[in-house]
Coordinates of C-alpha atoms and ligand atoms in Angstrom, one line a residue:
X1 CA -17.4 -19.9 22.0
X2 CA -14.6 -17.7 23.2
X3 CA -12.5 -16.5 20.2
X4 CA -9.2 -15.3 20.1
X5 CA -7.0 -13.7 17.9
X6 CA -3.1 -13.6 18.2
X7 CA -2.1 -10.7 20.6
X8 CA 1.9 -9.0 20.6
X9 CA 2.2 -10.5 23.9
X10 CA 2.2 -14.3 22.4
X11 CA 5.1 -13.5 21.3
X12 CA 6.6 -13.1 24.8
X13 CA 7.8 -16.7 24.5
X14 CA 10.0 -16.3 21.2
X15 CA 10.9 -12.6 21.1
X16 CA 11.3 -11.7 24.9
X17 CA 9.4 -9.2 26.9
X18 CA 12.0 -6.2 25.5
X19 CA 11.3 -6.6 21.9
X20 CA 7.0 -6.8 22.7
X21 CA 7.7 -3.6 24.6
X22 CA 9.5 -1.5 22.4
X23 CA 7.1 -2.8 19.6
X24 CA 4.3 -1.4 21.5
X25 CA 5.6 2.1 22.1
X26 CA 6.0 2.1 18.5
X27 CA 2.5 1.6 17.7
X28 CA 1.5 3.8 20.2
X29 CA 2.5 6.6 18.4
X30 CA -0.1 5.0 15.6
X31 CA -3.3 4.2 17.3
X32 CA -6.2 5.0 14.8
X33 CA -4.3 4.7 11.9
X34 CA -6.4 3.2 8.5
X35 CA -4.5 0.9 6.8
X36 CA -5.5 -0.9 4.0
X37 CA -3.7 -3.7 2.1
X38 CA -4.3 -4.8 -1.3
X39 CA -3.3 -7.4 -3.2
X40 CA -4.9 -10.5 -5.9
X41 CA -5.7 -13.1 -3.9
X42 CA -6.8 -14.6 -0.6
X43 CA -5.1 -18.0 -1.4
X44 CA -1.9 -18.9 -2.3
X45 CA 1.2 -18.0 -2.6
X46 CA 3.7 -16.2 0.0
X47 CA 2.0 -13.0 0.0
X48 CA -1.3 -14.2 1.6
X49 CA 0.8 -16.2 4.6
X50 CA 2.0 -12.9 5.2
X51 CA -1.1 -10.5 5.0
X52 CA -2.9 -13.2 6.9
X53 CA -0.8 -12.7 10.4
X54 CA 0.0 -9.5 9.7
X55 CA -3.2 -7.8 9.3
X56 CA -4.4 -9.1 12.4
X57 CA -1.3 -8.5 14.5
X58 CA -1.6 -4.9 13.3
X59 CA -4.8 -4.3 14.4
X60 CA -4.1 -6.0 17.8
X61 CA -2.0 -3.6 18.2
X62 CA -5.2 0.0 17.6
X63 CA -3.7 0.0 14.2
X64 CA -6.9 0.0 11.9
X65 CA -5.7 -2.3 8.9
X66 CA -8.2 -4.1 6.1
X67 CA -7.1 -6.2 3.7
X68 CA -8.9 -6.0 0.2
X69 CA -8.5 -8.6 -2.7
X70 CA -8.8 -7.6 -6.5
X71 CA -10.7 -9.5 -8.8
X72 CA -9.7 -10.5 -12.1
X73 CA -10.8 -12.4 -15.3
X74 CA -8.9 -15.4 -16.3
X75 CA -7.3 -13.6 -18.6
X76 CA -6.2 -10.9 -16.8
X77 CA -4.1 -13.2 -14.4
X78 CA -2.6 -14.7 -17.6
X79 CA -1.7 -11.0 -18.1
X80 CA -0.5 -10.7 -14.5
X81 CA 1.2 -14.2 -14.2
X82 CA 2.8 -13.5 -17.3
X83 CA 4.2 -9.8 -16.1
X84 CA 5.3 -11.6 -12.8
X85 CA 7.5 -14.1 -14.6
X86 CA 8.8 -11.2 -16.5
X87 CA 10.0 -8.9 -13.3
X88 CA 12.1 -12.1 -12.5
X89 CA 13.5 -11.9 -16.2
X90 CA 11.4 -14.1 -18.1
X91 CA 10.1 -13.1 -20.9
X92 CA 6.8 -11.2 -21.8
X93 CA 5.5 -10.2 -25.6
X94 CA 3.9 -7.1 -24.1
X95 CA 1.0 -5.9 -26.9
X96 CA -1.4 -3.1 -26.3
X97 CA -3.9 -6.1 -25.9
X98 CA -2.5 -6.9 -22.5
X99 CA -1.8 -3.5 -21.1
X100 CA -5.5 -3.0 -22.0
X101 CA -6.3 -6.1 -20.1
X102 CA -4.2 -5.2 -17.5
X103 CA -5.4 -1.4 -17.1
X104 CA -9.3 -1.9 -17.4
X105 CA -9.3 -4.9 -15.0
X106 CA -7.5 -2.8 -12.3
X107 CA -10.4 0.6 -12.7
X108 CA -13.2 -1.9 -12.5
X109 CA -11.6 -2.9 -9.2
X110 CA -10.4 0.9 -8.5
X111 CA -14.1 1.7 -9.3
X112 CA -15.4 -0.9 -6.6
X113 CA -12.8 -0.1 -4.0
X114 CA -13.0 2.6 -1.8
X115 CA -9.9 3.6 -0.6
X116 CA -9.5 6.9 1.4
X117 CA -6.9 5.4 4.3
X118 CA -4.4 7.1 6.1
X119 CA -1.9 4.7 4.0
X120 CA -2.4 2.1 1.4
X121 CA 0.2 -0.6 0.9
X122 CA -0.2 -2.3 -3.1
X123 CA 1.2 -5.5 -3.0
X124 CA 3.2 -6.8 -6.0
X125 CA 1.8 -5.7 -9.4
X126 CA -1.1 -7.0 -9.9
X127 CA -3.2 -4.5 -8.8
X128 CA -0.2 -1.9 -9.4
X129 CA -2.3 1.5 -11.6
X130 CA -5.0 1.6 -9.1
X131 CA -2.9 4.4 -8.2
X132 CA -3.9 6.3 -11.4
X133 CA -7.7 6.3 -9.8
X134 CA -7.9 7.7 -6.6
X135 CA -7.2 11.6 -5.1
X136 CA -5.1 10.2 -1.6
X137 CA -5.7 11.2 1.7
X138 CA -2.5 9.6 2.8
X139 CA 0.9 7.7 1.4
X140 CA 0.5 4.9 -1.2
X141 CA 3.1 2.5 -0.8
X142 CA 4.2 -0.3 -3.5
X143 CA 5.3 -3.5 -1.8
X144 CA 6.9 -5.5 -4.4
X145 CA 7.9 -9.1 -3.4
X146 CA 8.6 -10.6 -6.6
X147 CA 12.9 -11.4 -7.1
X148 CA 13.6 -8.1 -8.7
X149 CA 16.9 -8.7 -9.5
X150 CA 16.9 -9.1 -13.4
X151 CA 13.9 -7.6 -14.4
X152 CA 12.6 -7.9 -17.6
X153 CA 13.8 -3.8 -19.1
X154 CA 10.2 -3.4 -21.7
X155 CA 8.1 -4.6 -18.6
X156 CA 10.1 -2.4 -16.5
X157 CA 10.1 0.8 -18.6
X158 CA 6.0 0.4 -18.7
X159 CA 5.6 -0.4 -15.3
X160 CA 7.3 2.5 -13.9
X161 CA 5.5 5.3 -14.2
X162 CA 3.2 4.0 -12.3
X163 CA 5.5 3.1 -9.2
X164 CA 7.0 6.4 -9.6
X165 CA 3.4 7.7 -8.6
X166 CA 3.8 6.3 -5.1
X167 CA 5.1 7.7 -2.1
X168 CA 7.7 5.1 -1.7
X169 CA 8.4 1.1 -2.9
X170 CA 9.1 -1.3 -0.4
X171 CA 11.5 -4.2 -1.4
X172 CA 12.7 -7.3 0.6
X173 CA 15.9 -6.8 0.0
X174 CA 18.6 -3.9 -1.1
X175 CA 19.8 -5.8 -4.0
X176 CA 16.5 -5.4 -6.1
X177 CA 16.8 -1.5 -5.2
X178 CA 16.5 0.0 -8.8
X179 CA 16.9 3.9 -10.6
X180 CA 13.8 5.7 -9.1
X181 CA 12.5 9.1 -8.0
X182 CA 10.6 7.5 -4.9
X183 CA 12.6 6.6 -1.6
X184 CA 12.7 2.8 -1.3
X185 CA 12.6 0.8 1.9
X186 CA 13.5 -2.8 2.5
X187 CA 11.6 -5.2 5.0
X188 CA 11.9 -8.8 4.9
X189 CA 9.1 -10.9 5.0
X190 CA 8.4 -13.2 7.8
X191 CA 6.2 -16.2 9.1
X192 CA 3.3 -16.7 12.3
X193 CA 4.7 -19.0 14.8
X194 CA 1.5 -19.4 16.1
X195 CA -0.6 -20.8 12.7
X196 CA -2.0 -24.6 11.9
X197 CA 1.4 -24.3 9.6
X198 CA 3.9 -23.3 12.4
X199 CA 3.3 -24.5 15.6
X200 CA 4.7 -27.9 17.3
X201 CA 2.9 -30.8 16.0
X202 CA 3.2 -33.5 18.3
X203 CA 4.6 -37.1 16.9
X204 CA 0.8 -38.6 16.6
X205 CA 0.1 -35.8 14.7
X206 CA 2.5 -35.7 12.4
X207 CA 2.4 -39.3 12.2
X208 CA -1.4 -38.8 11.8
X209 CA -1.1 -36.3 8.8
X210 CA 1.6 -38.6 6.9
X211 CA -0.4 -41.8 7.1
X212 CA -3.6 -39.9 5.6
X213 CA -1.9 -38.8 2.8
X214 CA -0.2 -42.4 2.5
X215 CA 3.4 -41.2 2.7
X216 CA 6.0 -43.6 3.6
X217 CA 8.0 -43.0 6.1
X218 CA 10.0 -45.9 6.4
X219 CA 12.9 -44.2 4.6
X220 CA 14.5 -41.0 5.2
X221 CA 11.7 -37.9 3.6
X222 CA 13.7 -35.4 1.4
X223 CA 10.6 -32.5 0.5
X224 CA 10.5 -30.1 -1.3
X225 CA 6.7 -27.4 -1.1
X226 CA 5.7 -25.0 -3.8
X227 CA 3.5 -23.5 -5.7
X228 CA 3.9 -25.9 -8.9
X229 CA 6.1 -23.0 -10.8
X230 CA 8.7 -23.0 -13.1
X231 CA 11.3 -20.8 -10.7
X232 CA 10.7 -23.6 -7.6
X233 CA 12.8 -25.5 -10.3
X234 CA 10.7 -28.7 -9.2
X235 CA 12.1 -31.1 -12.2
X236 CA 15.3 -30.3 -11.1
X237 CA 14.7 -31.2 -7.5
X238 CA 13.5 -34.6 -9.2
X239 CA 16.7 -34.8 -10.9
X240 CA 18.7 -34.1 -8.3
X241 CA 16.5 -36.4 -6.3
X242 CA 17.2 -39.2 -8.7
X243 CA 21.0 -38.6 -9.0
X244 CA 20.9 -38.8 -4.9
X245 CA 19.3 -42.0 -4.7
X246 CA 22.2 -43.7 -6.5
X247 CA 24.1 -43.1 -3.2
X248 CA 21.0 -43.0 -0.2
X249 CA 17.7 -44.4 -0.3
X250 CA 15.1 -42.0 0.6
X251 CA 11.8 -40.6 -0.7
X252 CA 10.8 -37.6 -2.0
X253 CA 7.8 -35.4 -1.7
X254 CA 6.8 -32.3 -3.3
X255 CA 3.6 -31.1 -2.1
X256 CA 2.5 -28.1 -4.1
X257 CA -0.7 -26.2 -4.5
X258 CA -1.9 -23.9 -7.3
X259 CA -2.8 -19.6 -6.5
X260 CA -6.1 -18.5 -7.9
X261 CA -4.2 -16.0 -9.4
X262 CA -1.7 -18.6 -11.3
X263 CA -3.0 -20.1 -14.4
X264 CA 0.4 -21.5 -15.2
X265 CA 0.7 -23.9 -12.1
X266 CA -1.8 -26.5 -13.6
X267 CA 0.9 -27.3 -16.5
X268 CA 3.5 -27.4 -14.2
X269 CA 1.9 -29.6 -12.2
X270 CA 0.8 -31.8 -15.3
X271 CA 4.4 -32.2 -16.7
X272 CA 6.0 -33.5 -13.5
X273 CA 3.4 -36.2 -13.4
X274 CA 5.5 -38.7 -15.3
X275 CA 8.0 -38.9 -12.7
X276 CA 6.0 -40.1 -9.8
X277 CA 7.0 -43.6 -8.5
X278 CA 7.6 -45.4 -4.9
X279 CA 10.0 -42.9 -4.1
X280 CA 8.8 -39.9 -5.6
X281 CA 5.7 -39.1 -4.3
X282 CA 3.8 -35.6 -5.8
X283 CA 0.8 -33.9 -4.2
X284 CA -1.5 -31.3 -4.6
X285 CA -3.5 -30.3 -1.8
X286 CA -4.3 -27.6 -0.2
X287 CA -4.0 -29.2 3.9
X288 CA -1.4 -26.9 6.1
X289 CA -1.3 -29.1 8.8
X290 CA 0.4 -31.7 6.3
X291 CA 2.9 -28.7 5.1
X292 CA 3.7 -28.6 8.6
X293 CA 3.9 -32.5 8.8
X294 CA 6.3 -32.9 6.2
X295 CA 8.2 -29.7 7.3
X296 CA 8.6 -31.3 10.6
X297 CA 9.4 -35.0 9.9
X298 CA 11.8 -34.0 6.9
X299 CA 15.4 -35.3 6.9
X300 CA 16.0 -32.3 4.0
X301 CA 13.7 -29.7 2.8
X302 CA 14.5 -28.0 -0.3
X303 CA 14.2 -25.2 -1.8
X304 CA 15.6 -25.0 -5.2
X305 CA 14.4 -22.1 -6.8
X306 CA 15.7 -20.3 -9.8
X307 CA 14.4 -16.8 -8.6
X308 CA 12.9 -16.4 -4.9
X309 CA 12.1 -12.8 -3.4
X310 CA 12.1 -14.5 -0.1
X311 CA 11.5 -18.0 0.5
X312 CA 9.0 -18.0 3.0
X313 CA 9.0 -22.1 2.8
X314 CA 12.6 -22.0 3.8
X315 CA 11.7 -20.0 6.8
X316 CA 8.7 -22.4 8.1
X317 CA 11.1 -25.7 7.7
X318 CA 14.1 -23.7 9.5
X319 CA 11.3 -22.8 12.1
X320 CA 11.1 -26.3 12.7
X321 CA 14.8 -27.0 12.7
X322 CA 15.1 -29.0 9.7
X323 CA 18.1 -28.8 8.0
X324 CA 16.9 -26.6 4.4
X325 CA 19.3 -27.1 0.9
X326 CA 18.2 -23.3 -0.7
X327 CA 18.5 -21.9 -4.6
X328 CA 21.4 -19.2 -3.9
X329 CA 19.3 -17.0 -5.2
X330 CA 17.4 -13.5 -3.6
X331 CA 16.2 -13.5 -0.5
X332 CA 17.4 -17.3 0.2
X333 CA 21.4 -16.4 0.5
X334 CA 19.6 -14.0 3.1
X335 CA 17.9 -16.6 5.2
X336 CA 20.7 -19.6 4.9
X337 CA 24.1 -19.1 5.8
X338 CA 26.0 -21.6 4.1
X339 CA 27.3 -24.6 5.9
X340 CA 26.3 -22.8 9.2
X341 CA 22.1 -23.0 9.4
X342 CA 21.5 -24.9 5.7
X343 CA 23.0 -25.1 2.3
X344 CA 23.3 -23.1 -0.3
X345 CA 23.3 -24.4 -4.3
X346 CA 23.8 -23.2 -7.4
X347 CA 23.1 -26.8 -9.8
X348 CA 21.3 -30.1 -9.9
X349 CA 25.1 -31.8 -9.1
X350 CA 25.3 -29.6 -6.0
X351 CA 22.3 -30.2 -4.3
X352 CA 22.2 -34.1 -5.1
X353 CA 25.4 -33.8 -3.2
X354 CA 24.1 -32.0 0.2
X355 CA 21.0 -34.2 -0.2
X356 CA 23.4 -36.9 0.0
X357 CA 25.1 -35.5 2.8
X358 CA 22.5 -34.5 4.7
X359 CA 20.8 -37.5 4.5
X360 CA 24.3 -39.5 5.9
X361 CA 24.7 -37.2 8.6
X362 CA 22.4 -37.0 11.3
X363 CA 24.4 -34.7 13.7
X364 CA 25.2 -32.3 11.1
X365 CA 21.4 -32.4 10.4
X366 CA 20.6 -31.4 14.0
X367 CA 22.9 -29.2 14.5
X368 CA 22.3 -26.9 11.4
X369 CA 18.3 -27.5 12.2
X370 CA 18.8 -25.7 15.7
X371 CA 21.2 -22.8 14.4
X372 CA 18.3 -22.5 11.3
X373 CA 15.4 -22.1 14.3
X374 CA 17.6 -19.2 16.2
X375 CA 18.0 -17.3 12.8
X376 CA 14.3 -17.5 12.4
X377 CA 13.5 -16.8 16.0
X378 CA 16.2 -13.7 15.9
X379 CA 14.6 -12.6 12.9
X380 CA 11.9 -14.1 10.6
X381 CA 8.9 -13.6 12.6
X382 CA 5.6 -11.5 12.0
X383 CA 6.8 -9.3 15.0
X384 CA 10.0 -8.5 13.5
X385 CA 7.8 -7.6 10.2
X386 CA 5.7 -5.7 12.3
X387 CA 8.0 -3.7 13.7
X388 CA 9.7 -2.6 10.6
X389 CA 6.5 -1.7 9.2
X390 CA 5.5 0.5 12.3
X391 CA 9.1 2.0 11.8
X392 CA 8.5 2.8 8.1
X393 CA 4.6 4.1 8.9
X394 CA 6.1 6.5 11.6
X395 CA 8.4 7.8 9.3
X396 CA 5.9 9.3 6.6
X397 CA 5.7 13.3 7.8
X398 CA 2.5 14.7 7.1
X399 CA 2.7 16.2 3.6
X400 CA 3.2 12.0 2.8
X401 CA 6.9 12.4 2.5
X402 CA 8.9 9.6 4.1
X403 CA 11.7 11.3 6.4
X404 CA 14.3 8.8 5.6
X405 CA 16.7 10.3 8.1
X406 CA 14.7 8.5 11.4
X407 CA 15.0 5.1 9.7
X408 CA 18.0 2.9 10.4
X409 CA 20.7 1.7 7.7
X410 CA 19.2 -1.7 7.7
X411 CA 15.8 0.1 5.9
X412 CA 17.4 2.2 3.3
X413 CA 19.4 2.6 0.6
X414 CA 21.6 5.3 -0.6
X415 CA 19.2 7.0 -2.6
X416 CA 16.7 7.2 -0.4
X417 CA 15.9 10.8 -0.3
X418 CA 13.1 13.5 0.4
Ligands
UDP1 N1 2.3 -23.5 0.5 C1 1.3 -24.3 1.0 N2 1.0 -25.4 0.3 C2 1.6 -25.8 -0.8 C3 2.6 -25.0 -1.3 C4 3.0 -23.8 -0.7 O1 0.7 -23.9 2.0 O2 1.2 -26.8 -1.3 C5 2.7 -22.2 1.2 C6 4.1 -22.3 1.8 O3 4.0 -23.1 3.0 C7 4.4 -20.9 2.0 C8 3.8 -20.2 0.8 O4 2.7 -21.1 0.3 O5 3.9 -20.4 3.2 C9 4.7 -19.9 -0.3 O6 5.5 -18.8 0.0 P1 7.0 -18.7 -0.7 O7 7.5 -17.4 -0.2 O8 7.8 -19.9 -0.3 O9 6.7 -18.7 -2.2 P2 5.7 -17.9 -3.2 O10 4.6 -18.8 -3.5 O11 5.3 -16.6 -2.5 O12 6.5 -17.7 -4.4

């Protein structure tokens, strides 16, 4: 069978032929490159969707890029899971137990992985010291994509040193820029048009997906997909929900799924269970031709979150031009311009109301659904990730200092220096 992989000329048909060229003479000046990723898990979670693409589009493009997981024990994700909640300003109780977790579990891994690349990119922090184990042969890069705007200060203070040992920290956006010596960069993350997830479904198969799962579709769907996690706010999405359907009658679905590297998302999942009736239906599968399904037939997709580096859900349902009610929060206020391509909402009351709106109006739903699929087109697609990442490689001189002073505003902010 003839395999194929995703090529930078697919993307002719969204981005133009300019934009394939010019991303092409960029990697050009690349070819040969080793590039390794690393991150925690191969499944679940917005980081994977984006490695996924990614990694393959860059090496389509003589860019030589792996991808390598981390392992961990269960209770080093608690550890993890627990430091992640806390770099979006939870809390964390942060003993010399758990750094020890924390710290052994990322040698054994340093120990098992080899990495002597022209550039390694950490993802998130999770497997954040490996730093402390290696002798580089090329810039190490921290890619953070956590909301970073309220970080926890004690988790802070102990986490960096170590991202003060890299060569620079990329963010998704310039608001979670914080006081360090390293230059810092800001890409923003993006989705594959071309995966089971994105593409055009036709009716059948939407219809198809729907009826497997037994979802009604008799009445307007309001969805809302996430990992089952406390900042996707899910209960208040039900409550919202609820308060909605005094006014419209509609059903709601949350489809989530649980990351191998999330041991919370089980209880989340558990303690939302009590609210499932004929209109609130709640899944948990892992199936992302149904995401896409549900995406696509939507009358509202929500997004409610509490904390969101970048909603990578709220990109996939603009993709499909669904009209998308965001948490105006992080990277959402980024993606959604209020009242123009979606809503923005800061409360339960607020988005029962645009549910209701939404729900009324099915012009207004149109017309924001095609305004949200230009923004995405114009700029939340693996080749625009790509490209910033090709911009940010090129700019690393060869003594692994980034030369900020090629890279354009839109990367960088004031601090940024050499
Ligand atoms: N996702 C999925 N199935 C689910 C829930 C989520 O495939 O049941 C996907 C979702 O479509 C998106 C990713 O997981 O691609 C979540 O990324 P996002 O940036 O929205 O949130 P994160 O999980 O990274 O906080």
């Amino acid at each position: 069978m003839n395999r194929k992989i995703v090529h930078i000329e697919d993307y002719k048909k969204f981005v133009g032929m300019e934009t394939v060229e010019r991303v092409k003479e960029k990697a050009k000046l690349l070819q040969g490159l080793r590039v390794a990723h690393v991150n925690s898990t191969f499944y679940g979670g917005g980081v994977v969707e984006i490695l996924s693409p990614l990694v393959l589009l860059m090496n389509s493009v003589g860019i030589n890029t792996e991808w390598r997981v981390i392992q961990g024990s269960p209770d080093f994700f608690g550890v993890t899971k627990k430091m992640h909640n806390a770099l979006q300003g939870g809390k964390i109780n942060l003993g010399k137990r758990k750094k020890q977790i924390y710290e052994d579990v990322v040698y054994q891994n340093a120990i098992r992985n080899h990495l002597d690349h022209d550039i390694v990119v950490i993802h998130d922090p999770q497997p954040l010291p490996m730093i402390n184990h290696y002798r580089k042969k090329g810039p190490w890069v921290w890619r953070c994509h956590v909301d970073l705007s309220h970080p926890n200060p004690v988790l802070w203070e102990y986490l960096k040193p170590f991202i003060e040992k890299y060569d620079a920290a990329v963010f998704s956006l310039k608001e979670y820029a914080k006081p360090l010596k390293i230059p810092q960069v800001f890409i923003m993350p993006a989705i594959d048009p071309f995966c089971i997830k994105n593409k055009r479904l036709t009716e059948r198969e939407v219809k198809e997906r729907l009826e497997h799962y037994e979802i009604p579709t008799h009445r307007p769907l309001v969805v809302q997909i996430s990992r089952f996690d406390r900042w996707k706010d899910p209960l208040g999405v039900i409550r919202a929900f609820k308060i909605a359907s005094k006014k419209i009658d509609a059903t709601l679905v949350l489809l989530g799924n649980i990351a191998i590297d999330d041991p919370e998302g089980e209880k989340v999942y558990d303690s939302l269970l009590e609210a499932r009736s004929e209109k609130i239906v709640i899944i948990s599968r892992e199936d992302t031709a149904l995401v896409n399904a549900l995406q696509s037939r939507a009358a509202v997709v929500l997004q409610k979150s509490i904390r969101e580096g970048f909603g990578l859900t709220v990109a996939e349902a603009m993709w499909k031009g669904t009209a998308v009610i965001g948490g105006n929060v992080g990277g959402i206020r980024y993606q959604i311009e209020d009242g123009v391509n979606g809503f923005l909402v800061s409360s339960v009351k607020q988005a029962s109301e645009r549910i209701v709106q939404l729900v009324k109006d099915e012009k207004l739903r149109h017309s924001m659904g095609e305004r949200a699929r230009e923004t995405v087109k114009k700029k939340f697609l693996i080749i625009h990730s790509l490209e910033k990442y090709l911009d940010f490689f090129n700019a690393f001189e060869t003594n692994y200092k980034l030369n900020c002073s090629v890279l354009e505003d839109s990367y960088l902010e004031q601090s940024c220096s050499n």
